[in-house]
Amino acid sequence: MAKVITIINQKGGVGKTTTAQAIGVWIQVKKNKKVLFLDLDQQGNLTYALEAGNSDYNTLEVLETGKIRADKAQLTTSGFSVIPSTPSLANVDAVLTQTGKEYRLKEALAGLTDYDFVVMDTPPSLNIITINALTASDYAVIPAQADIFSLQGITQLGQTIETVKRYTNKDLKVLGIVLTKHNTRSILSRDLQKVITDTAMHLHTNVYTQYIREAVAIREAQAMKKDIFSYNSKSNATQDYDALMKQIWKDINQ
Ligand SMILES: Nc1ncnc2c1ncn2[C@@H]1O[C@H](COP(=O)(O)OP(=O)(O)OP(=O)(O)O)[C@@H](O)[C@H]1O
Ligand SMILES: [Mg+2]
């Protein structure tokens, strides 16, 4: 059975999509595992960055039907398998109304044997889509920026995760918080460091010691629809993601 990893934080622009792509690409390229990407964000940023396109077959259909057609996933020219998003995901509340609506993704992924890992990018919100993602997942990774407004929102995320663990997925493991877009010139104040560790404790998880530095290569790679490992293996952020993934791999490959 495929192991499922969700990248989540309801705060916008904290590096979810970038991290989801880096995690999935690293697992497939460096560990030679089969990865299926699911783009659950109506913005379609992961779909774009992976060079996939809009398609009639998309993650809304997966949510609607509670079934997945692995053979209908797009195979990109770089060799990544993607089920793209659709702007219609905005209407998901009208589609998912019945009892058990939290379990549609879990049901869909339950029989998935063609892949070793599923990596899911989620929208900047806490709604039925993110609940579905957390309910279907073995692991969650939380990208966050080390600023006070970003971190304040994590308390609410923590409550959602607790609810999911209590009602729909008791085995969910939050691997950790990843500090992204980190500016090495800015000094983390003691107050902020405390907020970060308190937040992690609240979520019964850790902050990965490996943070991701800010690097122009990230934006360039996305604009050119390249993954950062093949676009620029020497950039700060690429090396940081590589080192982070070595830590994450230990946690998920047991
Ligand atoms: N380490 C980094 N260095 C520089 N820019 C970065 C880095 N990580 C992400 N970015 C840029 O920051 C922006 C937001 O990143 P990203 O799209 O991954 O965040 P997100 O959390 O998925 O956003 P949203 O909530 O809108 O889905 C993007 O333009 C991305 O290129
Ligand atoms: Mg995103």
XYZ file of N, CA and C and ligand atoms in Angstrom:
794
model
N 0.837 -1.215 0.000
C 0.000 0.000 0.000
C 0.863 1.252 0.000
N 0.408 2.226 -0.748
C 1.182 3.473 -0.830
C 1.155 4.217 0.503
N 2.286 4.796 0.855
C 2.316 5.685 2.011
C 1.913 7.085 1.561
N 1.105 7.724 2.399
C 0.506 8.994 1.984
C 1.032 10.151 2.845
N 1.508 11.186 2.161
C 2.072 12.347 2.853
C 1.308 13.605 2.440
N 0.813 14.343 3.416
C 0.123 15.602 3.122
C 0.970 16.783 3.584
N 1.031 17.791 2.733
C 1.725 19.023 3.086
C 0.635 20.040 3.418
N 0.663 20.568 4.613
C -0.490 21.355 5.051
C -0.110 22.567 5.896
N -0.811 23.655 5.667
C -0.815 24.845 6.525
C -1.839 25.793 5.918
N -2.806 26.216 6.693
C -3.870 27.043 6.108
C -3.407 28.456 5.789
N -2.222 28.796 6.288
C -1.655 30.109 5.953
C -1.152 30.072 4.506
N -1.429 31.125 3.757
C -1.024 31.163 2.353
C 0.441 31.531 2.178
N 1.019 31.011 1.112
C 2.345 31.442 0.699
C 3.505 31.058 1.591
N 3.343 29.981 2.352
C 4.414 29.592 3.286
C 5.346 28.509 2.721
N 5.086 28.100 1.477
C 5.970 27.105 0.868
C 5.405 25.700 0.814
N 4.088 25.557 0.909
C 3.476 24.227 0.835
C 3.764 23.555 -0.508
N 3.414 24.272 -1.577
C 3.545 23.673 -2.909
C 5.004 23.357 -3.214
N 5.871 24.295 -2.889
C 7.306 24.111 -3.125
C 7.808 22.884 -2.368
N 7.362 22.750 -1.133
C 7.800 21.622 -0.302
C 7.202 20.306 -0.796
N 5.932 20.338 -1.198
C 5.296 19.126 -1.723
C 6.055 18.624 -2.951
N 6.383 19.544 -3.832
C 7.103 19.155 -5.042
C 8.479 18.587 -4.687
N 9.180 19.293 -3.796
C 10.533 18.850 -3.422
C 10.499 17.455 -2.790
N 9.533 17.228 -1.907
C 9.437 15.932 -1.237
C 9.171 14.812 -2.246
N 8.172 15.015 -3.092
C 7.804 13.973 -4.048
C 8.892 13.705 -5.066
N 9.488 14.771 -5.576
C 10.541 14.607 -6.577
C 11.740 13.889 -5.955
N 12.103 14.289 -4.762
C 13.266 13.665 -4.091
C 13.027 12.171 -3.894
N 11.845 11.811 -3.425
C 11.568 10.397 -3.166
C 11.637 9.592 -4.471
N 11.076 10.158 -5.533
C 11.076 9.417 -6.798
C 12.474 9.356 -7.420
N 13.166 10.509 -7.438
C 14.439 10.582 -8.150
C 15.584 9.978 -7.335
N 15.643 10.300 -6.060
C 16.807 9.841 -5.273
C 16.602 8.452 -4.688
N 15.345 8.071 -4.477
C 15.104 6.754 -3.874
C 14.428 5.794 -4.848
N 14.209 6.279 -6.065
C 13.695 5.411 -7.104
C 12.359 4.740 -6.729
N 11.500 5.506 -6.074
C 10.182 5.004 -5.700
C 9.139 5.631 -6.619
N 8.025 4.937 -6.775
C 6.957 5.497 -7.611
C 6.092 6.435 -6.780
N 5.993 7.674 -7.241
C 5.267 8.703 -6.490
C 4.083 9.201 -7.321
N 2.945 9.330 -6.671
C 1.786 9.959 -7.309
C 1.516 11.284 -6.593
N 1.499 12.371 -7.379
C 1.175 13.676 -6.818
C -0.318 13.951 -6.954
N -0.938 14.436 -5.898
C -2.325 14.891 -5.970
C -2.354 16.376 -5.663
N -2.887 17.154 -6.571
C -3.018 18.593 -6.343
C -4.447 18.876 -5.884
N -4.587 19.183 -4.607
C -5.922 19.414 -4.034
C -6.229 20.902 -3.899
N -5.355 21.752 -4.461
C -5.554 23.192 -4.344
C -6.100 23.735 -5.662
N -7.234 24.395 -5.574
C -7.862 24.927 -6.786
C -6.959 25.899 -7.560
N -5.954 26.460 -6.905
C -5.020 27.361 -7.595
C -4.181 26.620 -8.637
N -3.987 25.319 -8.423
C -3.264 24.513 -9.415
C -1.774 24.798 -9.527
N -1.165 25.291 -8.486
C 0.268 25.629 -8.566
C 1.149 24.392 -8.743
N 0.814 23.330 -8.046
C 1.628 22.106 -8.177
C 1.447 21.502 -9.577
N 0.213 21.522 -10.047
C -0.077 21.043 -11.400
C 0.804 21.781 -12.405
N 0.870 23.097 -12.252
C 1.662 23.927 -13.160
C 3.149 23.614 -13.031
N 3.637 23.612 -11.786
C 5.076 23.444 -11.565
C 5.575 22.090 -12.058
N 4.700 21.092 -12.007
C 5.099 19.756 -12.460
C 4.893 19.587 -13.956
N 4.400 20.629 -14.605
C 4.206 20.595 -16.057
C 3.034 19.716 -16.453
N 2.119 19.532 -15.517
C 0.886 18.832 -15.881
C -0.112 19.891 -16.351
N -1.226 19.444 -16.925
C -2.205 20.406 -17.414
C -3.571 20.133 -16.832
N -4.519 21.006 -17.154
C -5.885 20.733 -16.735
C -6.362 19.463 -17.411
N -7.256 18.801 -16.762
C -7.738 17.550 -17.334
C -9.127 17.285 -16.782
N -9.920 16.557 -17.573
C -11.235 16.152 -17.071
C -11.074 15.261 -15.856
N -9.968 14.527 -15.863
C -9.723 13.686 -14.701
C -8.879 14.469 -13.703
N -9.469 14.799 -12.580
C -8.780 15.657 -11.620
C -9.168 15.251 -10.202
N -8.612 15.974 -9.252
C -8.807 15.545 -7.857
C -10.243 15.748 -7.377
N -10.993 16.635 -8.047
C -12.399 16.776 -7.646
C -13.150 15.474 -7.929
N -12.824 14.870 -9.080
C -13.501 13.602 -9.395
C -13.135 12.515 -8.377
N -11.886 12.540 -7.949
C -11.467 11.562 -6.934
C -12.276 11.768 -5.652
N -12.426 13.027 -5.248
C -13.196 13.332 -4.034
C -14.673 12.973 -4.206
N -15.182 13.280 -5.386
C -16.604 13.028 -5.652
C -16.940 11.550 -5.609
N -16.070 10.755 -6.259
C -16.399 9.347 -6.431
C -15.855 8.470 -5.312
N -14.831 8.961 -4.588
C -14.190 8.111 -3.591
C -13.415 6.977 -4.235
N -13.059 7.172 -5.506
C -12.284 6.161 -6.236
C -11.153 6.847 -6.977
N -10.080 6.097 -7.188
C -8.979 6.682 -7.941
C -8.693 5.803 -9.151
N -8.468 6.454 -10.297
C -8.107 5.711 -11.508
C -6.642 5.999 -11.778
N -5.778 5.146 -11.257
C -4.337 5.387 -11.370
C -3.917 5.481 -12.842
N -4.620 4.740 -13.690
C -4.266 4.747 -15.114
C -4.592 6.077 -15.778
N -5.412 6.884 -15.126
C -5.770 8.181 -15.719
C -4.901 9.327 -15.212
N -3.959 9.045 -14.326
C -3.045 10.096 -13.868
C -2.212 10.572 -15.057
N -1.860 11.841 -15.053
C -1.010 12.340 -16.139
C 0.437 11.957 -15.878
N 1.118 11.556 -16.938
C 2.547 11.303 -16.841
C 3.253 12.461 -17.543
N 4.014 13.248 -16.785
C 4.635 14.434 -17.379
C 5.883 14.036 -18.171
N 6.385 14.967 -18.973
C 7.571 14.652 -19.782
C 8.771 14.338 -18.886
N 8.773 14.881 -17.677
C 9.884 14.565 -16.757
C 9.657 13.262 -15.997
N 8.516 12.633 -16.243
C 8.302 11.318 -15.651
C 7.582 11.304 -14.320
N 6.856 12.390 -14.011
C 6.103 12.422 -12.755
C 4.617 12.167 -13.021
N 4.001 11.435 -12.105
C 2.576 11.140 -12.225
C 1.778 12.122 -11.382
N 0.780 12.724 -12.022
C 0.041 13.796 -11.364
C -1.449 13.650 -11.616
N -2.235 13.797 -10.547
C -3.662 14.048 -10.752
C -3.857 15.531 -10.458
N -4.193 16.300 -11.508
C -4.199 17.753 -11.379
C -5.405 18.265 -10.591
N -5.349 19.538 -10.295
C -6.490 20.167 -9.634
C -7.396 20.775 -10.698
N -8.479 21.356 -10.249
C -9.390 22.069 -11.139
C -9.968 23.245 -10.361
N -10.229 24.362 -11.055
C -10.835 25.498 -10.340
C -12.156 25.109 -9.669
N -12.803 24.062 -10.191
C -14.087 23.634 -9.613
C -13.965 23.088 -8.196
N -12.740 22.831 -7.758
C -12.574 22.412 -6.363
C -13.160 23.458 -5.412
N -13.301 24.680 -5.905
C -13.910 25.741 -5.088
C -15.330 25.372 -4.671
N -15.979 24.518 -5.473
C -17.378 24.154 -5.173
C -17.503 22.846 -4.421
N -16.416 22.405 -3.819
C -16.414 21.072 -3.237
C -17.486 20.911 -2.152
N -17.794 21.988 -1.459
C -18.784 21.888 -0.392
C -20.164 21.501 -0.923
N -20.444 21.914 -2.151
C -21.725 21.562 -2.749
C -21.732 20.101 -3.190
N -20.548 19.580 -3.448
C -20.437 18.211 -3.956
C -20.378 17.194 -2.822
N -19.610 17.536 -1.810
C -19.446 16.606 -0.684
C -20.392 17.006 0.436
N -21.514 16.357 0.472
C -22.510 16.734 1.472
C -22.927 15.557 2.344
N -22.672 14.348 1.829
C -23.237 13.205 2.552
C -22.409 12.783 3.757
N -23.022 11.985 4.587
C -22.335 11.376 5.711
C -21.109 10.624 5.207
N -20.017 10.739 5.926
C -18.804 10.044 5.490
C -17.972 10.855 4.522
N -18.349 12.112 4.349
C -17.645 12.932 3.346
C -16.173 13.159 3.683
N -15.808 12.953 4.954
C -14.408 13.122 5.363
C -13.521 12.001 4.831
N -14.151 10.895 4.410
C -13.394 9.670 4.114
C -13.203 9.407 2.623
N -13.643 10.316 1.783
C -13.610 10.021 0.343
C -12.204 9.745 -0.179
N -11.244 10.557 0.241
C -9.871 10.354 -0.242
C -9.280 9.077 0.337
N -9.565 8.848 1.595
C -9.063 7.622 2.236
C -9.572 6.388 1.487
N -10.859 6.396 1.175
C -11.439 5.296 0.405
C -10.754 5.156 -0.943
N -10.535 6.303 -1.588
C -9.943 6.282 -2.920
C -8.528 5.695 -2.885
N -7.781 6.021 -1.841
C -6.377 5.603 -1.800
C -6.190 4.219 -1.201
N -7.239 3.704 -0.605
C -7.111 2.437 0.133
C -6.604 1.298 -0.752
N -7.075 1.253 -1.973
C -6.688 0.126 -2.821
C -5.516 0.413 -3.737
N -4.847 1.524 -3.513
C -3.814 1.958 -4.466
C -2.519 1.175 -4.286
N -2.205 0.347 -5.276
C -0.997 -0.473 -5.154
C 0.045 -0.111 -6.209
N -0.315 0.719 -7.171
C 0.615 1.023 -8.270
C 1.720 1.991 -7.837
N 1.568 2.594 -6.672
C 2.537 3.612 -6.245
C 3.081 3.294 -4.857
N 4.311 3.756 -4.609
C 4.916 3.586 -3.278
C 4.511 4.733 -2.351
N 4.395 5.934 -2.939
C 4.055 7.111 -2.142
C 3.033 7.982 -2.870
N 2.184 8.610 -2.077
C 1.291 9.647 -2.598
C 1.649 10.933 -1.864
N 1.882 12.009 -2.614
C 2.211 13.301 -2.007
C 1.122 14.299 -2.375
N 0.505 14.913 -1.365
C -0.634 15.790 -1.614
C -0.337 17.229 -1.243
N -0.620 18.131 -2.180
C -0.541 19.564 -1.900
C -1.949 20.049 -1.572
N -2.069 20.886 -0.569
C -3.393 21.316 -0.105
C -3.553 22.839 -0.204
N -4.794 23.304 -0.198
C -5.046 24.739 -0.311
C -4.783 25.476 1.005
N -4.634 26.793 0.939
C -4.429 27.565 2.167
C -5.744 27.772 2.905
N -6.338 26.703 3.366
C -7.587 26.816 4.124
C -7.765 25.553 4.958
N -8.667 25.624 5.897
C -9.045 24.418 6.643
C -10.493 24.148 6.292
N -10.696 23.142 5.461
C -12.061 22.845 5.013
C -12.192 21.350 4.768
N -13.209 20.955 4.065
C -13.447 19.529 3.866
C -12.326 18.889 3.027
N -11.674 19.681 2.201
C -10.564 19.133 1.404
C -9.385 18.789 2.307
N -9.046 19.714 3.184
C -7.898 19.451 4.053
C -8.226 18.348 5.066
N -9.469 18.287 5.501
C -9.860 17.187 6.403
C -9.738 15.851 5.667
N -10.184 15.807 4.418
C -10.028 14.593 3.619
C -8.555 14.209 3.497
N -7.708 15.207 3.248
C -6.277 14.936 3.075
C -5.685 14.372 4.366
N -5.985 14.997 5.491
C -5.426 14.530 6.765
C -5.977 13.156 7.132
N -7.242 12.923 6.811
C -7.865 11.643 7.137
C -7.244 10.501 6.329
N -6.807 10.833 5.110
C -6.255 9.792 4.227
C -4.753 9.577 4.423
N -4.122 10.354 5.292
C -2.654 10.385 5.324
C -2.033 9.557 6.431
N -0.841 9.040 6.126
C -0.001 8.474 7.176
C 0.785 9.592 7.857
N 1.202 10.561 7.053
C 2.085 11.610 7.568
C 1.634 12.991 7.119
N 1.899 13.981 7.982
C 1.703 15.375 7.589
C 2.998 16.145 7.831
N 3.291 17.045 6.915
C 4.443 17.937 7.055
C 3.904 19.363 7.021
N 4.364 20.200 7.930
C 3.847 21.560 8.032
C 4.931 22.582 7.702
N 4.885 23.138 6.499
C 5.823 24.214 6.204
C 5.339 25.493 6.893
N 6.255 26.267 7.406
C 5.867 27.516 8.078
C 7.002 28.514 7.952
N 6.631 29.773 7.972
C 7.656 30.801 7.985
C 7.868 31.263 9.408
N 9.096 31.624 9.698
C 9.419 32.017 11.070
C 9.049 33.476 11.315
N 7.771 33.788 11.142
C 7.314 35.105 11.580
C 6.070 34.922 12.428
N 5.794 35.886 13.241
C 4.810 35.698 14.293
C 3.400 35.455 13.736
N 3.052 36.131 12.634
C 1.705 35.939 12.085
C 1.537 34.534 11.514
N 2.599 34.043 10.859
C 2.530 32.681 10.324
C 2.311 31.689 11.440
N 3.017 31.907 12.528
C 2.993 30.904 13.593
C 1.701 30.945 14.388
N 1.107 32.141 14.502
C -0.147 32.220 15.255
C -1.209 31.303 14.661
N -1.244 31.215 13.331
C -2.263 30.395 12.668
C -2.119 28.911 12.945
N -0.933 28.511 13.351
C -0.683 27.077 13.525
C -1.480 26.498 14.698
N -1.845 27.338 15.647
C -2.653 26.850 16.761
C -3.959 26.263 16.245
N -4.575 26.987 15.320
C -5.837 26.540 14.731
C -5.632 25.242 13.940
N -4.507 25.177 13.224
C -4.178 23.952 12.502
C -4.026 22.801 13.492
N -3.402 23.101 14.615
C -3.217 22.091 15.655
C -4.541 21.541 16.143
N -5.523 22.417 16.298
C -6.842 21.964 16.752
C -7.484 21.044 15.715
N -7.331 21.423 14.449
C -7.883 20.576 13.383
C -7.220 19.206 13.401
N -5.912 19.185 13.555
C -5.187 17.915 13.563
C -5.634 17.062 14.750
N -5.821 17.691 15.888
C -6.300 16.943 17.059
C -7.669 16.320 16.787
N -8.546 17.098 16.160
C -9.886 16.597 15.839
C -9.797 15.407 14.885
N -8.952 15.536 13.871
C -8.779 14.439 12.918
C -8.266 13.196 13.634
N -7.297 13.399 14.515
C -6.743 12.238 15.231
C -7.798 11.596 16.115
N -8.667 12.410 16.681
C -9.673 11.846 17.580
C -10.773 11.109 16.819
N -11.210 11.686 15.676
C -12.405 11.141 15.022
C -12.156 10.339 13.751
N -11.218 10.794 12.914
C -11.161 10.159 11.586
C -9.836 9.476 11.255
N -8.773 9.756 11.958
C -7.490 9.125 11.620
C -6.564 9.132 12.828
N -6.745 8.138 13.695
C -5.973 8.154 14.941
C -4.485 7.900 14.697
N -4.142 7.342 13.523
C -2.747 7.009 13.257
C -1.962 8.117 12.554
N -2.612 9.240 12.308
C -1.911 10.331 11.628
C -0.673 10.743 12.428
N 0.449 10.855 11.716
C 1.668 11.302 12.389
C 2.126 12.627 11.773
N 2.227 13.633 12.607
C 2.772 14.907 12.127
C 4.292 14.804 12.213
N 4.928 14.738 11.054
C 6.386 14.525 11.053
C 7.114 15.715 11.650
N 6.670 16.913 11.273
C 7.335 18.077 11.839
C 7.008 19.358 11.100
N 7.468 20.444 11.696
C 7.344 21.758 11.081
C 8.645 22.048 10.339
N 8.504 22.509 9.104
C 9.688 22.883 8.322
C 9.692 24.393 8.162
N 10.724 25.037 8.624
C 10.811 26.491 8.451
C 11.315 26.790 7.047
N 10.515 27.547 6.309
C 10.809 27.794 4.896
C 11.138 29.261 4.645
N 11.650 29.528 3.457
C 11.942 30.894 3.003
C 12.723 31.652 4.069
N 13.657 30.939 4.648
C 14.359 31.495 5.795
C 15.469 32.435 5.345
N 15.449 33.597 5.936
C 16.478 34.584 5.634
C 17.551 34.496 6.701
N 18.721 34.032 6.303
C 19.762 33.759 7.304
C 20.277 35.035 7.978
N 19.981 36.187 7.366
C 20.428 37.431 8.005
C 19.511 37.846 9.143
N 18.273 37.349 9.099
C 17.373 37.753 10.175
C 17.590 36.861 11.388
N 17.665 37.505 12.524
C 17.917 36.735 13.750
C 16.578 36.356 14.357
N 16.427 35.090 14.675
C 15.187 34.660 15.318
C 15.208 35.137 16.766
N 14.248 35.962 17.099
C 14.211 36.451 18.473
C 13.902 35.296 19.413
N 14.270 35.468 20.655
C 13.992 34.406 21.633
C 12.503 34.149 21.743
N 11.734 35.238 21.680
C 10.276 35.088 21.761
C 9.777 34.187 20.637
N 10.298 34.466 19.447
C 9.833 33.718 18.290
C 10.276 32.251 18.384
N 11.496 32.038 18.811
C 11.963 30.663 18.992
C 11.069 29.904 19.961
N 10.637 30.622 21.000
C 9.779 29.988 21.994
C 8.417 29.644 21.375
N 7.897 30.600 20.595
C 6.612 30.339 19.932
C 6.730 29.102 19.034
N 7.852 29.004 18.329
C 8.033 27.877 17.403
C 8.080 26.549 18.164
N 8.871 26.495 19.214
C 8.953 25.222 19.951
C 7.646 24.911 20.677
N 6.992 25.942 21.216
C 5.693 25.718 21.871
C 4.678 25.163 20.878
N 4.686 25.760 19.679
C 3.753 25.326 18.643
C 3.964 23.855 18.337
N 5.217 23.487 18.153
C 5.526 22.092 17.823
C 5.084 21.174 18.962
N 5.336 21.589 20.191
C 4.954 20.768 21.334
C 3.448 20.557 21.370
N 2.744 21.656 21.098
C 1.292 21.621 21.059
C 0.795 20.587 20.048
N 1.521 20.454 18.941
C 1.141 19.510 17.887
C 1.748 18.126 18.126
N 2.401 17.956 19.266
C 3.111 16.714 19.565
C 4.094 16.362 18.459
N 4.805 17.366 18.007
C 5.766 17.113 16.944
C 7.009 17.977 17.183
N 7.892 17.978 16.183
C 9.154 18.725 16.312
C 9.294 19.736 15.203
N 10.232 20.621 15.401
C 10.649 21.494 14.314
C 11.892 20.846 13.719
N 11.879 20.627 12.414
C 13.078 20.070 11.804
C 14.235 21.059 11.966
N 15.364 20.535 12.395
C 16.525 21.427 12.581
C 16.989 21.964 11.230
N 16.731 21.203 10.195
C 17.107 21.663 8.855
C 16.042 22.606 8.316
N 16.345 23.889 8.219
C 15.387 24.822 7.622
C 15.756 25.074 6.162
N 14.842 25.726 5.454
C 15.039 25.971 4.023
C 15.337 27.451 3.808
N 16.504 27.730 3.284
C 16.853 29.135 3.052
C 16.107 29.714 1.850
N 16.005 31.026 1.880
C 15.414 31.744 0.755
C 16.388 31.658 -0.422
N 15.876 31.408 -1.606
C 16.759 31.349 -2.770
C 15.970 31.690 -4.025
N 16.564 32.520 -4.881
C 15.871 32.887 -6.121
C 15.654 31.673 -7.017
N 16.538 30.680 -6.868
C 16.432 29.481 -7.719
C 15.063 28.828 -7.609
N 14.429 28.947 -6.446
C 13.108 28.338 -6.257
C 12.100 28.960 -7.216
N 12.048 30.281 -7.234
C 11.089 30.952 -8.116
C 11.416 30.712 -9.583
N 12.711 30.752 -9.887
C 13.129 30.520 -11.274
C 12.714 29.127 -11.736
N 12.995 28.136 -10.895
C 12.684 26.751 -11.271
C 11.188 26.593 -11.523
N 10.372 27.187 -10.642
C 8.916 27.047 -10.804
C 8.440 27.725 -12.081
N 8.986 28.910 -12.364
C 8.577 29.628 -13.573
C 8.927 28.812 -14.811
N 10.041 28.099 -14.735
C 10.485 27.316 -15.892
C 9.975 25.877 -15.849
N 9.110 25.601 -14.891
C 8.530 24.265 -14.751
C 9.593 23.180 -14.632
N 10.601 23.482 -13.848
C 11.636 22.481 -13.561
C 11.601 22.203 -12.058
N 11.981 20.983 -11.696
C 12.109 20.773 -10.258
C 13.471 21.313 -9.815
N 13.575 21.702 -8.553
C 14.795 22.397 -8.116
C 16.034 21.506 -8.176
N 15.841 20.211 -8.045
C 17.021 19.331 -8.053
C 17.654 19.294 -9.438
N 16.839 19.298 -10.477
C 17.447 19.303 -11.807
C 17.720 20.730 -12.287
N 16.997 21.718 -11.760
C 17.235 23.099 -12.200
C 18.555 23.632 -11.663
N 18.801 23.462 -10.371
C 20.041 23.976 -9.792
C 20.373 23.202 -8.522
N 21.197 22.191 -8.688
C 21.481 21.316 -7.547
C 22.353 22.011 -6.507
N 22.930 23.173 -6.891
C 23.865 23.831 -5.978
C 23.224 24.958 -5.159
N 21.999 25.326 -5.484
C 21.417 26.466 -4.760
C 21.216 26.112 -3.287
N 21.240 27.140 -2.452
C 21.039 26.942 -1.004
C 19.819 26.105 -0.718
N 18.722 26.510 -1.342
C 17.447 25.883 -1.022
C 17.428 24.429 -1.482
N 18.069 24.140 -2.617
C 18.124 22.759 -3.096
C 18.881 21.893 -2.102
N 20.020 22.417 -1.655
C 20.812 21.642 -0.690
C 20.058 21.472 0.617
N 19.312 22.521 1.003
C 18.531 22.414 2.243
C 17.437 21.356 2.118
N 16.743 21.361 0.974
C 15.689 20.355 0.786
C 16.289 18.953 0.746
N 17.460 18.832 0.137
C 18.098 17.518 0.086
C 18.432 17.033 1.501
N 18.991 17.923 2.308
C 19.344 17.542 3.686
C 18.082 17.264 4.509
N 17.053 18.091 4.312
C 15.787 17.872 5.021
C 15.220 16.505 4.674
N 15.269 16.171 3.377
C 14.676 14.907 2.945
C 15.406 13.704 3.516
N 16.701 13.849 3.737
C 17.417 12.732 4.374
C 16.859 12.498 5.778
N 16.507 13.580 6.464
C 15.889 13.440 7.797
C 14.482 12.854 7.674
N 13.704 13.400 6.755
C 12.325 12.933 6.599
C 12.307 11.455 6.197
N 13.232 11.085 5.323
C 13.275 9.701 4.842
C 13.437 8.714 5.989
N 14.259 9.101 6.956
C 14.432 8.227 8.135
C 13.096 8.041 8.850
N 12.300 9.100 8.878
C 11.031 9.035 9.605
C 9.960 8.233 8.870
N 10.018 8.232 7.542
C 8.917 7.613 6.795
C 9.260 6.250 6.230
N 10.512 5.875 6.252
C 10.910 4.619 5.595
C 11.223 3.543 6.618
N 10.440 3.494 7.682
C 10.715 2.472 8.697
C 9.885 1.227 8.433
N 12.934 28.820 -0.144
C 12.358 29.737 -0.932
N 13.069 30.803 -1.375
C 12.494 31.739 -2.166
N 11.216 31.709 -2.563
C 10.452 30.692 -2.152
C 10.971 29.642 -1.315
N 9.974 28.769 -1.060
C 8.888 29.228 -1.711
N 9.164 30.386 -2.370
C 8.264 31.206 -3.167
O 7.260 31.712 -2.303
C 5.993 31.699 -2.970
C 5.016 30.859 -2.156
O 5.482 29.515 -2.128
P 4.469 28.317 -2.332
O 3.651 28.538 -3.533
O 5.247 27.056 -2.248
O 3.607 28.504 -1.014
P 2.167 27.895 -0.686
O 2.114 27.745 0.792
O 1.936 26.695 -1.497
O 1.200 29.049 -1.169
P -0.417 28.940 -1.254
O -0.894 28.999 0.151
O -0.832 30.102 -2.092
O -0.724 27.613 -1.902
C 6.243 31.153 -4.357
O 6.382 32.231 -5.249
C 7.542 30.414 -4.242
O 8.273 30.425 -5.437
Mg 0.375 26.206 -2.762
